[in-house]
GROMACS .gro file of C-alpha atoms in nm:
model
  272
    1MET     CA    1  -1.989   9.907  -2.724
    2SER     CA    2  -2.121   9.842  -2.363
    3LYS     CA    3  -2.285   9.536  -2.311
    4SER     CA    4  -2.526   9.728  -2.112
    5ILE     CA    5  -2.657   9.886  -2.436
    6ALA     CA    6  -2.637   9.622  -2.676
    7ASN     CA    7  -2.942   9.503  -2.813
    8THR     CA    8  -3.164   9.786  -2.597
    9THR     CA    9  -3.371   9.916  -2.946
   10PRO     CA   10  -3.579   9.667  -3.059
   11TYR     CA   11  -3.592   9.556  -3.455
   12PRO     CA   12  -3.875   9.737  -3.589
   13PHE     CA   13  -4.022   9.513  -3.870
   14THR     CA   14  -4.205   9.151  -3.744
   15PHE     CA   15  -4.211   8.832  -3.974
   16ALA     CA   16  -4.447   8.554  -3.932
   17SER     CA   17  -4.178   8.332  -4.082
   18ASN     CA   18  -4.011   8.104  -3.852
   19VAL     CA   19  -3.821   7.768  -3.893
   20PRO     CA   20  -3.967   7.523  -3.620
   21ILE     CA   21  -3.720   7.438  -3.352
   22ILE     CA   22  -3.689   7.089  -3.299
   23THR     CA   23  -3.556   6.936  -2.964
   24SER     CA   24  -3.388   6.553  -2.940
   25ASN     CA   25  -3.250   6.338  -2.691
   26ASP     CA   26  -3.035   6.055  -2.783
   27ALA     CA   27  -3.294   5.865  -2.930
   28THR     CA   28  -3.309   5.816  -3.329
   29LYS     CA   29  -3.642   5.959  -3.453
   30THR     CA   30  -3.847   6.016  -3.745
   31ILE     CA   31  -3.989   6.364  -3.774
   32SER     CA   32  -4.197   6.531  -4.062
   33VAL     CA   33  -4.170   6.924  -4.038
   34PRO     CA   34  -4.264   7.156  -4.371
   35ILE     CA   35  -4.066   7.377  -4.500
   36THR     CA   36  -4.225   7.681  -4.747
   37ASN     CA   37  -4.084   7.804  -5.019
   38CYS     CA   38  -3.817   7.581  -5.109
   39ARG     CA   39  -3.649   7.547  -5.420
   40GLY     CA   40  -3.285   7.388  -5.422
   41ARG     CA   41  -3.295   6.989  -5.440
   42ILE     CA   42  -3.198   6.952  -5.095
   43PRO     CA   43  -3.385   7.183  -4.854
   44SER     CA   44  -3.249   7.441  -4.638
   45PHE     CA   45  -3.411   7.550  -4.314
   46LYS     CA   46  -3.214   7.897  -4.241
   47THR     CA   47  -3.299   7.972  -4.645
   48SER     CA   48  -3.624   7.900  -4.693
   49GLN     CA   49  -3.702   8.129  -4.395
   50LEU     CA   50  -3.501   8.381  -4.574
   51ARG     CA   51  -3.718   8.350  -4.911
   52SER     CA   52  -4.012   8.345  -4.633
   53MET     CA   53  -3.944   8.717  -4.507
   54VAL     CA   54  -3.814   8.860  -4.849
   55LEU     CA   55  -4.145   8.743  -4.969
   56GLU     CA   56  -4.352   8.844  -4.680
   57ALA     CA   57  -4.166   9.186  -4.735
   58HIS     CA   58  -4.264   9.210  -5.041
   59ASN     CA   59  -4.588   9.160  -5.045
   60ASP     CA   60  -4.640   9.398  -4.733
   61PRO     CA   61  -4.551   9.734  -4.754
   62SER     CA   62  -4.513   9.788  -4.372
   63LYS     CA   63  -4.208   9.527  -4.396
   64ILE     CA   64  -3.885   9.526  -4.516
   65VAL     CA   65  -3.561   9.307  -4.408
   66ALA     CA   66  -3.348   9.562  -4.311
   67HIS     CA   67  -3.007   9.516  -4.212
   68VAL     CA   68  -2.605   9.633  -4.189
   69CYS     CA   69  -2.330   9.469  -4.377
   70SER     CA   70  -2.052   9.283  -4.185
   71TYR     CA   71  -1.685   9.228  -4.218
   72ASP     CA   72  -1.557   8.958  -4.014
   73ALA     CA   73  -1.677   8.679  -3.754
   74LEU     CA   74  -1.703   8.926  -3.458
   75SER     CA   75  -1.876   9.210  -3.639
   76SER     CA   76  -2.137   8.923  -3.749
   77LYS     CA   77  -2.175   8.794  -3.434
   78LEU     CA   78  -2.242   9.168  -3.289
   79CYS     CA   79  -2.528   9.197  -3.541
   80GLU     CA   80  -2.721   8.871  -3.436
   81GLU     CA   81  -2.661   9.002  -3.075
   82ALA     CA   82  -2.829   9.324  -3.171
   83GLY     CA   83  -3.113   9.167  -3.299
   84PHE     CA   84  -3.088   9.183  -3.657
   85PRO     CA   85  -3.272   8.828  -3.830
   86VAL     CA   86  -3.012   8.865  -4.128
   87VAL     CA   87  -2.660   8.914  -4.096
   88PHE     CA   88  -2.460   9.009  -4.479
   89LEU     CA   89  -2.083   8.961  -4.474
   90SER     CA   90  -2.021   9.221  -4.744
   91GLY     CA   91  -1.761   9.182  -4.983
   92PHE     CA   92  -1.704   9.595  -4.993
   93ALA     CA   93  -1.603   9.566  -4.601
   94MET     CA   94  -1.414   9.286  -4.646
   95SER     CA   95  -1.192   9.399  -4.904
   96SER     CA   96  -1.286   9.777  -4.966
   97ALA     CA   97  -1.304   9.717  -5.313
   98LEU     CA   98  -1.562   9.664  -5.583
   99GLY     CA   99  -1.542   9.521  -5.945
  100LEU     CA  100  -1.795   9.530  -6.233
  101PRO     CA  101  -1.775   9.192  -6.431
  102ASP     CA  102  -1.821   9.209  -6.719
  103THR     CA  103  -2.227   9.109  -6.854
  104GLY     CA  104  -2.134   8.788  -6.983
  105GLU     CA  105  -1.945   8.699  -6.683
  106ALA     CA  106  -2.207   8.777  -6.473
  107TYR     CA  107  -2.522   8.618  -6.666
  108ALA     CA  108  -2.245   8.332  -6.618
  109ARG     CA  109  -2.239   8.344  -6.288
  110TRP     CA  110  -2.584   8.406  -6.184
  111GLN     CA  111  -2.695   8.108  -6.412
  112ALA     CA  112  -2.404   7.924  -6.217
  113ALA     CA  113  -2.532   7.999  -5.917
  114VAL     CA  114  -2.883   7.917  -5.983
  115ASP     CA  115  -2.775   7.530  -6.128
  116ALA     CA  116  -2.608   7.464  -5.831
  117ARG     CA  117  -2.901   7.545  -5.598
  118ASN     CA  118  -3.134   7.362  -5.789
  119GLU     CA  119  -2.886   7.059  -5.816
  120GLY     CA  120  -2.803   7.083  -5.461
  121LEU     CA  121  -2.829   7.254  -5.069
  122ASP     CA  122  -3.088   7.533  -5.148
  123ILE     CA  123  -2.976   7.839  -5.120
  124TRP     CA  124  -3.116   8.263  -5.160
  125ILE     CA  125  -2.993   8.410  -5.462
  126MET     CA  126  -2.936   8.820  -5.531
  127ALA     CA  127  -2.809   8.889  -5.845
  128ARG     CA  128  -2.651   9.208  -5.829
  129THR     CA  129  -2.570   9.489  -6.140
  130ASP     CA  130  -2.344   9.775  -6.131
  131SER     CA  131  -2.483   9.849  -6.514
  132LEU     CA  132  -2.651  10.164  -6.440
  133ILE     CA  133  -2.369  10.378  -6.577
  134HIS     CA  134  -2.471  10.233  -6.896
  135GLY     CA  135  -2.808  10.350  -6.875
  136TYR     CA  136  -3.112  10.248  -6.694
  137GLU     CA  137  -3.268  10.060  -6.971
  138GLU     CA  138  -2.942   9.839  -6.979
  139ALA     CA  139  -2.963   9.823  -6.588
  140LEU     CA  140  -3.320   9.746  -6.624
  141ALA     CA  141  -3.259   9.437  -6.907
  142ARG     CA  142  -2.991   9.281  -6.679
  143ALA     CA  143  -3.229   9.263  -6.381
  144ARG     CA  144  -3.495   9.122  -6.553
  145LYS     CA  145  -3.213   8.868  -6.691
  146ALA     CA  146  -3.113   8.781  -6.365
  147ILE     CA  147  -3.518   8.738  -6.279
  148GLU     CA  148  -3.537   8.485  -6.593
  149LEU     CA  149  -3.251   8.303  -6.511
  150GLY     CA  150  -3.431   8.194  -6.168
  151VAL     CA  151  -3.257   8.439  -5.858
  152ASP     CA  152  -3.474   8.518  -5.601
  153CYS     CA  153  -3.352   8.907  -5.580
  154VAL     CA  154  -3.253   9.197  -5.787
  155PHE     CA  155  -3.028   9.478  -5.693
  156VAL     CA  156  -2.939   9.758  -5.947
  157GLU     CA  157  -2.638   9.945  -5.779
  158ALA     CA  158  -2.649  10.357  -5.735
  159LEU     CA  159  -2.992  10.424  -5.844
  160PRO     CA  160  -2.995  10.806  -5.760
  161ASP     CA  161  -3.330  10.872  -5.588
  162ARG     CA  162  -3.670  10.829  -5.488
  163ALA     CA  163  -3.802  10.880  -5.845
  164SER     CA  164  -3.578  10.640  -5.998
  165MET     CA  165  -3.600  10.350  -5.745
  166LEU     CA  166  -3.997  10.407  -5.771
  167ARG     CA  167  -3.936  10.343  -6.137
  168LEU     CA  168  -3.717  10.029  -6.088
  169ARG     CA  169  -3.982   9.872  -5.817
  170ARG     CA  170  -4.289   9.888  -6.065
  171GLU     CA  171  -4.137   9.776  -6.349
  172LEU     CA  172  -4.031   9.497  -6.192
  173GLU     CA  173  -4.277   9.262  -6.001
  174PHE     CA  174  -4.032   9.106  -5.809
  175PRO     CA  175  -3.835   9.154  -5.441
  176VAL     CA  176  -3.613   9.407  -5.538
  177PHE     CA  177  -3.337   9.481  -5.263
  178ALA     CA  178  -3.189   9.838  -5.208
  179ASN     CA  179  -2.822   9.923  -5.094
  180ILE     CA  180  -2.783  10.280  -4.849
  181ILE     CA  181  -2.462  10.394  -4.785
  182GLU     CA  182  -2.449  10.749  -4.587
  183GLY     CA  183  -2.345  11.040  -4.812
  184GLY     CA  184  -2.345  10.795  -5.096
  185LYS     CA  185  -2.505  10.840  -5.439
  186THR     CA  186  -2.857  10.712  -5.356
  187GLU     CA  187  -3.094  10.894  -5.123
  188ASN     CA  188  -3.033  10.804  -4.771
  189LEU     CA  189  -3.412  10.717  -4.709
  190SER     CA  190  -3.570  10.519  -4.416
  191ALA     CA  191  -3.602  10.126  -4.409
  192LYS     CA  192  -4.003  10.219  -4.356
  193ASP     CA  193  -3.981  10.470  -4.714
  194LEU     CA  194  -3.837  10.174  -4.906
  195ALA     CA  195  -4.090   9.911  -4.765
  196GLU     CA  196  -4.367  10.167  -4.840
  197MET     CA  197  -4.185  10.211  -5.238
  198GLY     CA  198  -4.215   9.796  -5.201
  199TYR     CA  199  -3.874   9.725  -5.165
  200SER     CA  200  -3.817   9.385  -4.989
  201VAL     CA  201  -3.474   9.414  -4.855
  202VAL     CA  202  -3.234   9.717  -4.764
  203ALA     CA  203  -2.835   9.669  -4.643
  204TYR     CA  204  -2.653   9.971  -4.497
  205PRO     CA  205  -2.294   9.837  -4.623
  206PHE     CA  206  -2.043  10.100  -4.479
  207THR     CA  207  -2.242  10.146  -4.120
  208LEU     CA  208  -2.004   9.907  -3.938
  209VAL     CA  209  -1.665   9.992  -4.164
  210ALA     CA  210  -1.722  10.342  -4.088
  211ALA     CA  211  -1.782  10.245  -3.692
  212ARG     CA  212  -1.481  10.088  -3.719
  213LEU     CA  213  -1.300  10.346  -3.816
  214LYS     CA  214  -1.430  10.587  -3.646
  215SER     CA  215  -1.329  10.427  -3.286
  216ILE     CA  216  -1.027  10.313  -3.391
  217ARG     CA  217  -0.898  10.606  -3.481
  218GLU     CA  218  -1.060  10.744  -3.135
  219ALA     CA  219  -0.867  10.452  -2.930
  220LEU     CA  220  -0.529  10.528  -3.105
  221GLU     CA  221  -0.523  10.915  -2.996
  222ALA     CA  222  -0.633  10.856  -2.689
  223ILE     CA  223  -0.384  10.596  -2.600
  224LYS     CA  224  -0.153  10.806  -2.699
  225ASP     CA  225  -0.253  11.088  -2.506
  226SER     CA  226  -0.218  10.874  -2.199
  227PHE     CA  227   0.150  10.769  -2.245
  228MET     CA  228   0.293  11.056  -2.064
  229VAL     CA  229   0.000  11.114  -1.782
  230GLY     CA  230  -0.124  10.797  -1.638
  231SER     CA  231  -0.275  10.459  -1.734
  232PRO     CA  232  -0.431  10.394  -2.097
  233PRO     CA  233  -0.805  10.412  -2.138
  234THR     CA  234  -1.047  10.143  -2.043
  235VAL     CA  235  -1.276  10.116  -2.403
  236LEU     CA  236  -1.452   9.805  -2.249
  237SER     CA  237  -1.401   9.662  -1.903
  238TYR     CA  238  -1.208   9.313  -1.962
  239GLU     CA  239  -1.534   9.092  -1.838
  240GLU     CA  240  -1.728   9.270  -2.150
  241VAL     CA  241  -1.459   9.219  -2.425
  242CYS     CA  242  -1.487   8.823  -2.338
  243GLU     CA  243  -1.835   8.860  -2.306
  244GLY     CA  244  -1.815   8.980  -2.637
  245VAL     CA  245  -1.594   8.768  -2.820
  246GLY     CA  246  -1.728   8.483  -2.673
  247PHE     CA  247  -1.456   8.386  -2.429
  248ASN     CA  248  -1.715   8.301  -2.176
  249ARG     CA  249  -1.924   8.061  -2.350
  250TYR     CA  250  -1.554   7.888  -2.441
  251TYR     CA  251  -1.458   7.855  -2.084
  252GLU     CA  252  -1.836   7.709  -2.009
  253MET     CA  253  -1.751   7.452  -2.278
  254GLU     CA  254  -1.426   7.366  -2.138
  255GLU     CA  255  -1.560   7.326  -1.799
  256LYS     CA  256  -1.787   7.116  -1.931
  257TYR     CA  257  -1.567   6.895  -2.139
  258GLN     CA  258  -1.222   6.908  -1.967
  259TYR     CA  259  -1.071   6.577  -1.907
  260ASP     CA  260  -0.964   6.649  -1.564
  261GLU     CA  261  -1.210   6.642  -1.355
  262SER     CA  262  -0.979   6.904  -1.107
  263THR     CA  263  -0.926   7.263  -1.180
  264THR     CA  264  -0.805   7.563  -1.091
  265GLY     CA  265  -1.061   7.758  -1.268
  266SER     CA  266  -0.723   7.947  -1.426
  267HIS     CA  267  -0.702   7.965  -1.773
  268GLY     CA  268  -0.364   8.107  -1.789
  269HIS     CA  269  -0.394   8.448  -1.803
  270GLN     CA  270  -0.256   8.726  -1.589
  271TRP     CA  271  -0.597   8.809  -1.500
  272ASP     CA  272  -0.699   8.511  -1.353
   0.00000   0.00000   0.00000
């Protein structure tokens, strides 16, 4: 994606929840910063901010924490660059494989996560269940059990349509997560529609995976076409690639902290 079109579409949902920015010099000081919606023994600014955003969306039908799912460090960085307030590293996007845990295992894992949060650093916990294949009531029971255990948000996978999604939301007065897969089993509703239905968070786990597949296939065909007729296609300029993956920032740090003050400005590449 060209840098010239990065983050040109504004993120449509605004949240009041902000983490205070603290600046300091080398001097030692004592600071006092209020942290709202903290659950763990050890507070975390970022966790509290996320929890506050989700609760804000839960209480305001005009808002929802909408985000795509990343699959590695670079795609996560690009999500941040695009202005998304949350980066969700998806297990499916990373491995292209999903597992359905046993009921007991799921409960035990949720409880272990809650205990770890309560006894240590605060983390935001979402409980997911794929148990809709056993019927709606079973999925509802597991979601309620997760809430009882102390999670922050629940996610029932593969609710098929608006009616079932509304039903779940009405039966759970609690932050609920939606998962929209283009062409998947769940009705492809807009983030605005989901917010109005009372959903607090929505993820799009296939978007970047599909974009990666499409763009790589197109690039592979384009470079094969070029083998006998000329130069390889320029998908992005060298400068755009360096900026996108963070080389420019690395070079700035290298110049700032180099041991030898003399420099040629070259980083040992053929293009320097």
